[in-house]
Amino acid sequence: MEAVEDLENLRNTVISIEESIGKRVIGSRRIVRFMFIALLTGNHILMEGVPGLAKTMLANEFARHTRMKFRRIQFTPDMLPSDVTGTIMFNIESRKMEFKEGPIFANVILADEINRTPPKVQSALLEAMEETQVTIGGETHSLPKPFFVIATQNPIEQEGTFPLAEALMDRFLFRYYLEYPSREDELNILNSIGKYDDPSLVLMPDEIIEFRSQVDNVYISEEIKQYLVDLMRRTRENDLVYLGASPRTTAKYMKAARANALISGRSYVIPEDITFMAFEILNHRLILKPEAIMDETDDPKLIVKRIIDRVLSEVPVPK
């Protein structure tokens, strides 16, 4: 009975936070759900959109509603790995070498314009995102828990950028495309300016850690596991895909589906938990063949979406 109440409390809290952030960042409810899924599974999210779509405000509001320490790192071409992780400095007073923490020592990190910094700096995030630690001068330093990276990219301006390596891209559970708001949402943005309320419900860091431990207890039937495996295998068989989803993606996908069920107040996974996030979890993991883009005017994002929709239509949904 207590477990059921915990699930209901989590569901109500998440819905309340989605609504509260949605009042400040109009049209953000869907992406906030993906942020929660990534957070509860120990993963991270990559947001892609043109400047001015409130990506920084969204990350800040998410940290505020979860009472987590927030830091923004603005990535630039002249950065060094130590600008992110920290460095060892000589303390004149103590006459000892001491470690000075970098900005990555926080709970929520906004890695702003992550593709503007060289691969050497990008790689400094790999250990942090996967192991929740950084190694400096042969010493390992643990990062605060929970630890969550929200990275951003500008899809338009590519001059002076460094594409993310596949290994780093795979560290992001989701790549979420932010679009321009609808006419109604843009009017609501104007009407919301100057209105600022303290959140009525928040999720504390210790509660997040507790709910994280419950994700793997969410039941997933053998039929849905088979459905998920068949979807992933179908991405590898598509004639327009050079490289499909890996087995690691399959494992991450199952955990994400469990997290979505948990957030929805259920102790079991249903097929909709799989289909709900198919595009966001797969769009950066499918490498297309050159012939997939037949026309220069084709939008690669739409091509990937058509392929994912086709894969979903080809695999029977379990009853």
Tab-separated table of C-alpha atoms in Angstrom:
chain	number	residue	atom	x	y	z
A	1	MET	CA	0.000	0.000	0.000
A	2	GLU	CA	2.838	2.353	0.860
A	3	ALA	CA	4.481	1.679	-2.521
A	4	VAL	CA	1.242	2.618	-4.302
A	5	GLU	CA	1.043	5.856	-2.335
A	6	ASP	CA	4.683	6.633	-3.208
A	7	LEU	CA	3.937	6.171	-6.916
A	8	GLU	CA	0.873	8.405	-6.678
A	9	ASN	CA	2.860	11.070	-4.818
A	10	LEU	CA	5.602	10.961	-7.446
A	11	ARG	CA	3.056	11.235	-10.252
A	12	ASN	CA	1.289	14.193	-8.616
A	13	THR	CA	4.579	15.952	-7.866
A	14	VAL	CA	5.885	15.535	-11.410
A	15	ILE	CA	2.586	16.756	-12.900
A	16	SER	CA	2.663	19.762	-10.569
A	17	ILE	CA	6.267	20.558	-11.550
A	18	GLU	CA	5.470	20.165	-15.256
A	19	GLU	CA	2.603	22.640	-14.859
A	20	SER	CA	4.640	25.055	-12.745
A	21	ILE	CA	7.597	25.128	-15.163
A	22	GLY	CA	5.115	25.343	-18.027
A	23	LYS	CA	3.873	28.659	-16.651
A	24	ARG	CA	7.390	30.105	-16.800
A	25	VAL	CA	8.601	28.313	-19.933
A	26	ILE	CA	5.523	28.092	-22.139
A	27	GLY	CA	5.164	24.818	-24.046
A	28	SER	CA	7.767	22.933	-21.997
A	29	ARG	CA	5.651	20.216	-20.377
A	30	ARG	CA	6.692	17.439	-22.759
A	31	ILE	CA	10.413	18.098	-22.506
A	32	VAL	CA	10.194	18.345	-18.698
A	33	ARG	CA	8.848	14.791	-18.717
A	34	PHE	CA	11.877	13.648	-20.731
A	35	MET	CA	14.160	15.498	-18.318
A	36	PHE	CA	12.631	13.583	-15.410
A	37	ILE	CA	13.024	10.257	-17.226
A	38	ALA	CA	16.701	10.997	-17.908
A	39	LEU	CA	17.258	12.143	-14.316
A	40	LEU	CA	15.638	9.058	-12.747
A	41	THR	CA	17.652	6.695	-14.934
A	42	GLY	CA	21.008	8.379	-14.258
A	43	ASN	CA	21.217	9.663	-17.824
A	44	HIS	CA	21.386	13.051	-19.521
A	45	ILE	CA	19.592	15.064	-22.216
A	46	LEU	CA	20.709	17.033	-25.268
A	47	MET	CA	18.486	19.922	-26.361
A	48	GLU	CA	18.822	21.241	-29.895
A	49	GLY	CA	17.243	24.509	-30.978
A	50	VAL	CA	17.922	27.999	-32.250
A	51	PRO	CA	18.818	30.768	-29.770
A	52	GLY	CA	15.982	32.394	-27.873
A	53	LEU	CA	13.894	29.305	-27.051
A	54	ALA	CA	14.505	29.588	-23.269
A	55	LYS	CA	16.850	26.609	-22.962
A	56	THR	CA	18.807	28.224	-20.117
A	57	MET	CA	15.640	29.249	-18.290
A	58	LEU	CA	14.259	25.730	-18.666
A	59	ALA	CA	17.374	24.165	-17.118
A	60	ASN	CA	17.372	26.732	-14.317
A	61	GLU	CA	13.691	26.169	-13.559
A	62	PHE	CA	14.160	22.403	-13.520
A	63	ALA	CA	16.963	22.737	-10.968
A	64	ARG	CA	14.858	25.162	-8.907
A	65	HIS	CA	11.913	22.755	-8.798
A	66	THR	CA	14.151	19.872	-7.737
A	67	ARG	CA	16.163	21.908	-5.211
A	68	MET	CA	19.416	20.921	-6.896
A	69	LYS	CA	22.576	23.010	-7.244
A	70	PHE	CA	22.711	24.469	-10.744
A	71	ARG	CA	25.686	25.658	-12.785
A	72	ARG	CA	25.944	26.815	-16.356
A	73	ILE	CA	29.103	26.178	-18.389
A	74	GLN	CA	29.378	28.248	-21.567
A	75	PHE	CA	31.538	26.210	-23.920
A	76	THR	CA	33.948	28.094	-26.196
A	77	PRO	CA	36.756	27.044	-28.591
A	78	ASP	CA	39.533	28.270	-26.263
A	79	MET	CA	38.536	26.185	-23.230
A	80	LEU	CA	40.677	23.540	-21.539
A	81	PRO	CA	39.433	20.373	-19.793
A	82	SER	CA	40.492	21.890	-16.451
A	83	ASP	CA	38.032	24.749	-17.063
A	84	VAL	CA	35.300	22.127	-16.654
A	85	THR	CA	36.622	19.561	-14.187
A	86	GLY	CA	38.943	21.657	-12.019
A	87	THR	CA	42.687	21.814	-11.496
A	88	ILE	CA	45.457	21.209	-8.970
A	89	MET	CA	46.896	24.436	-7.566
A	90	PHE	CA	49.651	25.281	-5.123
A	91	ASN	CA	48.372	26.783	-1.866
A	92	ILE	CA	50.935	29.331	-0.685
A	93	GLU	CA	49.625	29.342	2.905
A	94	SER	CA	49.626	25.572	3.425
A	95	ARG	CA	52.507	24.994	0.982
A	96	LYS	CA	50.625	22.044	-0.464
A	97	MET	CA	49.127	21.154	-3.803
A	98	GLU	CA	45.332	21.300	-3.523
A	99	PHE	CA	42.497	20.396	-5.849
A	100	LYS	CA	40.222	23.260	-6.853
A	101	GLU	CA	36.837	22.080	-8.051
A	102	GLY	CA	35.617	23.105	-11.486
A	103	PRO	CA	32.046	24.141	-12.342
A	104	ILE	CA	31.094	20.532	-13.050
A	105	PHE	CA	30.773	19.965	-9.290
A	106	ALA	CA	27.032	20.594	-9.112
A	107	ASN	CA	23.837	18.560	-9.428
A	108	VAL	CA	22.471	20.091	-12.636
A	109	ILE	CA	24.946	21.198	-15.292
A	110	LEU	CA	23.859	23.239	-18.293
A	111	ALA	CA	26.508	22.493	-20.922
A	112	ASP	CA	25.638	25.425	-23.162
A	113	GLU	CA	26.614	25.097	-26.853
A	114	ILE	CA	28.578	21.936	-26.133
A	115	ASN	CA	29.624	21.599	-29.778
A	116	ARG	CA	31.553	24.903	-29.660
A	117	THR	CA	34.384	23.389	-27.650
A	118	PRO	CA	37.110	21.026	-28.984
A	119	PRO	CA	36.861	17.229	-28.569
A	120	LYS	CA	39.492	17.278	-25.800
A	121	VAL	CA	37.170	19.366	-23.630
A	122	GLN	CA	34.085	17.406	-24.684
A	123	SER	CA	35.841	14.209	-23.600
A	124	ALA	CA	36.238	15.675	-20.104
A	125	LEU	CA	32.493	15.142	-19.763
A	126	LEU	CA	32.594	11.437	-20.651
A	127	GLU	CA	33.816	10.151	-17.292
A	128	ALA	CA	31.585	12.577	-15.410
A	129	MET	CA	28.442	11.573	-17.290
A	130	GLU	CA	29.057	7.830	-17.154
A	131	GLU	CA	30.816	7.326	-13.820
A	132	THR	CA	29.714	10.424	-11.856
A	133	GLN	CA	33.331	11.249	-11.105
A	134	VAL	CA	36.357	13.059	-12.525
A	135	THR	CA	40.013	12.049	-12.389
A	136	ILE	CA	42.558	14.835	-11.963
A	137	GLY	CA	46.286	14.168	-11.510
A	138	GLY	CA	45.645	10.487	-10.900
A	139	GLU	CA	43.101	11.162	-8.134
A	140	THR	CA	39.404	10.424	-8.482
A	141	HIS	CA	36.877	12.935	-7.179
A	142	SER	CA	33.198	12.007	-6.841
A	143	LEU	CA	30.576	14.391	-8.187
A	144	PRO	CA	27.454	15.373	-6.227
A	145	LYS	CA	24.479	13.050	-6.485
A	146	PRO	CA	22.160	13.214	-8.257
A	147	PHE	CA	24.192	14.442	-11.227
A	148	PHE	CA	22.408	15.538	-14.404
A	149	VAL	CA	23.763	17.178	-17.580
A	150	ILE	CA	21.527	19.253	-19.840
A	151	ALA	CA	23.498	20.064	-22.995
A	152	THR	CA	22.468	22.409	-25.803
A	153	GLN	CA	23.358	22.761	-29.470
A	154	ASN	CA	22.502	25.377	-32.077
A	155	PRO	CA	21.500	23.520	-35.285
A	156	ILE	CA	21.851	26.550	-37.556
A	157	GLU	CA	25.244	28.117	-36.911
A	158	GLN	CA	27.864	25.440	-37.665
A	159	GLU	CA	30.937	27.603	-38.278
A	160	GLY	CA	33.564	27.035	-35.591
A	161	THR	CA	31.803	24.000	-34.106
A	162	PHE	CA	33.042	20.490	-33.323
A	163	PRO	CA	30.516	17.673	-33.932
A	164	LEU	CA	30.070	15.427	-30.906
A	165	ALA	CA	31.708	12.020	-31.112
A	166	GLU	CA	29.376	9.026	-31.206
A	167	ALA	CA	30.592	7.916	-27.766
A	168	LEU	CA	29.572	11.252	-26.260
A	169	MET	CA	26.276	11.380	-28.159
A	170	ASP	CA	25.428	7.964	-26.742
A	171	ARG	CA	25.782	9.351	-23.203
A	172	PHE	CA	22.660	11.405	-23.840
A	173	LEU	CA	19.539	9.332	-23.364
A	174	PHE	CA	17.493	11.787	-25.433
A	175	ARG	CA	18.100	14.375	-28.114
A	176	TYR	CA	15.146	16.717	-27.932
A	177	TYR	CA	14.456	19.190	-30.736
A	178	LEU	CA	13.018	22.489	-29.543
A	179	GLU	CA	10.752	24.202	-32.062
A	180	TYR	CA	9.356	27.703	-32.326
A	181	PRO	CA	6.214	28.119	-30.195
A	182	SER	CA	2.751	28.220	-31.713
A	183	ARG	CA	1.016	31.588	-32.091
A	184	GLU	CA	-1.048	30.907	-28.951
A	185	ASP	CA	2.027	29.908	-26.938
A	186	GLU	CA	3.901	33.006	-28.074
A	187	LEU	CA	1.026	35.189	-26.863
A	188	ASN	CA	1.100	33.327	-23.547
A	189	ILE	CA	4.841	34.040	-23.301
A	190	LEU	CA	4.114	37.770	-23.491
A	191	ASN	CA	1.371	37.478	-20.884
A	192	SER	CA	3.607	35.523	-18.499
A	193	ILE	CA	6.414	38.105	-18.415
A	194	GLY	CA	6.904	39.469	-14.906
A	195	LYS	CA	4.899	36.704	-13.209
A	196	TYR	CA	7.064	34.708	-10.851
A	197	ASP	CA	5.748	32.322	-8.218
A	198	ASP	CA	7.590	29.994	-5.878
A	199	PRO	CA	6.878	26.364	-6.782
A	200	SER	CA	4.144	24.818	-4.646
A	201	LEU	CA	5.594	21.316	-4.978
A	202	VAL	CA	9.241	20.341	-5.350
A	203	LEU	CA	11.179	17.091	-5.542
A	204	MET	CA	14.113	17.014	-3.145
A	205	PRO	CA	17.480	15.455	-4.140
A	206	ASP	CA	17.152	12.645	-1.570
A	207	GLU	CA	13.697	11.819	-2.959
A	208	ILE	CA	15.152	11.662	-6.479
A	209	ILE	CA	17.806	9.209	-5.299
A	210	GLU	CA	15.109	7.102	-3.599
A	211	PHE	CA	12.922	6.990	-6.710
A	212	ARG	CA	15.973	6.108	-8.802
A	213	SER	CA	16.368	2.958	-6.736
A	214	GLN	CA	12.771	1.986	-7.559
A	215	VAL	CA	13.072	2.195	-11.349
A	216	ASP	CA	14.490	-1.320	-11.774
A	217	ASN	CA	11.627	-2.736	-9.684
A	218	VAL	CA	9.031	-1.689	-12.266
A	219	TYR	CA	7.648	-4.817	-13.915
A	220	ILE	CA	8.105	-5.322	-17.656
A	221	SER	CA	6.547	-8.371	-19.272
A	222	GLU	CA	8.385	-10.759	-21.558
A	223	GLU	CA	6.116	-9.704	-24.446
A	224	ILE	CA	7.107	-6.051	-24.106
A	225	LYS	CA	10.795	-6.986	-23.818
A	226	GLN	CA	10.452	-8.934	-27.067
A	227	TYR	CA	8.645	-5.968	-28.642
A	228	LEU	CA	11.488	-3.646	-27.655
A	229	VAL	CA	14.166	-6.031	-28.957
A	230	ASP	CA	12.296	-6.448	-32.262
A	231	LEU	CA	12.110	-2.652	-32.654
A	232	MET	CA	15.835	-2.263	-32.076
A	233	ARG	CA	16.695	-5.102	-34.454
A	234	ARG	CA	14.436	-3.611	-37.117
A	235	THR	CA	16.437	-0.356	-37.012
A	236	ARG	CA	19.512	-2.402	-37.994
A	237	GLU	CA	17.670	-4.041	-40.895
A	238	ASN	CA	16.277	-0.861	-42.450
A	239	ASP	CA	17.650	-0.333	-45.962
A	240	LEU	CA	18.294	3.380	-45.317
A	241	VAL	CA	20.181	2.892	-42.039
A	242	TYR	CA	23.938	2.279	-42.029
A	243	LEU	CA	24.146	1.677	-38.264
A	244	GLY	CA	21.097	0.970	-36.139
A	245	ALA	CA	20.501	1.033	-32.399
A	246	SER	CA	23.020	-0.890	-30.285
A	247	PRO	CA	22.261	-3.428	-27.519
A	248	ARG	CA	23.276	-0.720	-25.023
A	249	THR	CA	20.482	1.426	-26.450
A	250	THR	CA	18.068	-1.467	-25.899
A	251	ALA	CA	19.056	-1.665	-22.221
A	252	LYS	CA	18.794	2.118	-21.758
A	253	TYR	CA	15.448	2.134	-23.565
A	254	MET	CA	14.009	-0.478	-21.204
A	255	LYS	CA	15.127	1.508	-18.155
A	256	ALA	CA	13.661	4.701	-19.617
A	257	ALA	CA	10.341	2.929	-20.218
A	258	ARG	CA	10.347	1.763	-16.608
A	259	ALA	CA	11.032	5.321	-15.430
A	260	ASN	CA	8.153	6.671	-17.511
A	261	ALA	CA	5.839	4.053	-16.005
A	262	LEU	CA	7.017	5.055	-12.517
A	263	ILE	CA	6.415	8.744	-13.223
A	264	SER	CA	2.974	7.859	-14.597
A	265	GLY	CA	2.070	6.216	-11.294
A	266	ARG	CA	2.336	2.620	-12.532
A	267	SER	CA	4.414	-0.302	-11.297
A	268	TYR	CA	4.418	-1.945	-14.742
A	269	VAL	CA	5.387	-1.010	-18.306
A	270	ILE	CA	2.851	-0.763	-21.120
A	271	PRO	CA	3.576	-0.500	-24.895
A	272	GLU	CA	2.851	3.250	-24.833
A	273	ASP	CA	5.886	3.707	-22.573
A	274	ILE	CA	7.974	2.422	-25.496
A	275	THR	CA	6.316	4.313	-28.359
A	276	PHE	CA	6.075	7.581	-26.378
A	277	MET	CA	9.826	8.220	-26.505
A	278	ALA	CA	10.875	6.376	-29.689
A	279	PHE	CA	11.917	9.437	-31.685
A	280	GLU	CA	13.756	11.223	-28.868
A	281	ILE	CA	15.752	8.152	-27.858
A	282	LEU	CA	16.614	6.969	-31.393
A	283	ASN	CA	17.063	10.077	-33.555
A	284	HIS	CA	20.737	10.546	-32.602
A	285	ARG	CA	21.580	6.846	-32.607
A	286	LEU	CA	20.705	5.952	-36.202
A	287	ILE	CA	23.421	6.638	-38.768
A	288	LEU	CA	21.821	6.957	-42.195
A	289	LYS	CA	23.214	5.811	-45.515
A	290	PRO	CA	24.052	8.587	-48.019
A	291	GLU	CA	21.177	7.523	-50.256
A	292	ALA	CA	18.724	8.237	-47.424
A	293	ILE	CA	19.011	11.921	-48.264
A	294	MET	CA	17.977	11.945	-51.921
A	295	ASP	CA	17.346	15.679	-52.098
A	296	GLU	CA	19.462	18.469	-50.632
A	297	THR	CA	16.276	20.158	-49.456
A	298	ASP	CA	15.318	17.166	-47.317
A	299	ASP	CA	15.484	17.797	-43.578
A	300	PRO	CA	17.585	14.979	-42.001
A	301	LYS	CA	15.450	15.226	-38.865
A	302	LEU	CA	12.286	14.489	-40.848
A	303	ILE	CA	13.986	11.642	-42.690
A	304	VAL	CA	14.966	10.008	-39.384
A	305	LYS	CA	11.428	10.510	-38.094
A	306	ARG	CA	9.970	8.781	-41.143
A	307	ILE	CA	12.344	5.848	-40.640
A	308	ILE	CA	11.460	5.543	-36.937
A	309	ASP	CA	7.724	5.772	-37.742
A	310	ARG	CA	8.193	3.031	-40.329
A	311	VAL	CA	9.982	0.807	-37.824
A	312	LEU	CA	7.163	1.332	-35.312
A	313	SER	CA	4.543	0.439	-37.935
A	314	GLU	CA	6.368	-2.740	-38.977
A	315	VAL	CA	6.605	-4.328	-35.521
A	316	PRO	CA	3.323	-5.648	-34.050
A	317	VAL	CA	2.406	-4.030	-30.735
A	318	PRO	CA	1.813	-6.595	-27.957
A	319	LYS	CA	-1.756	-6.826	-26.715
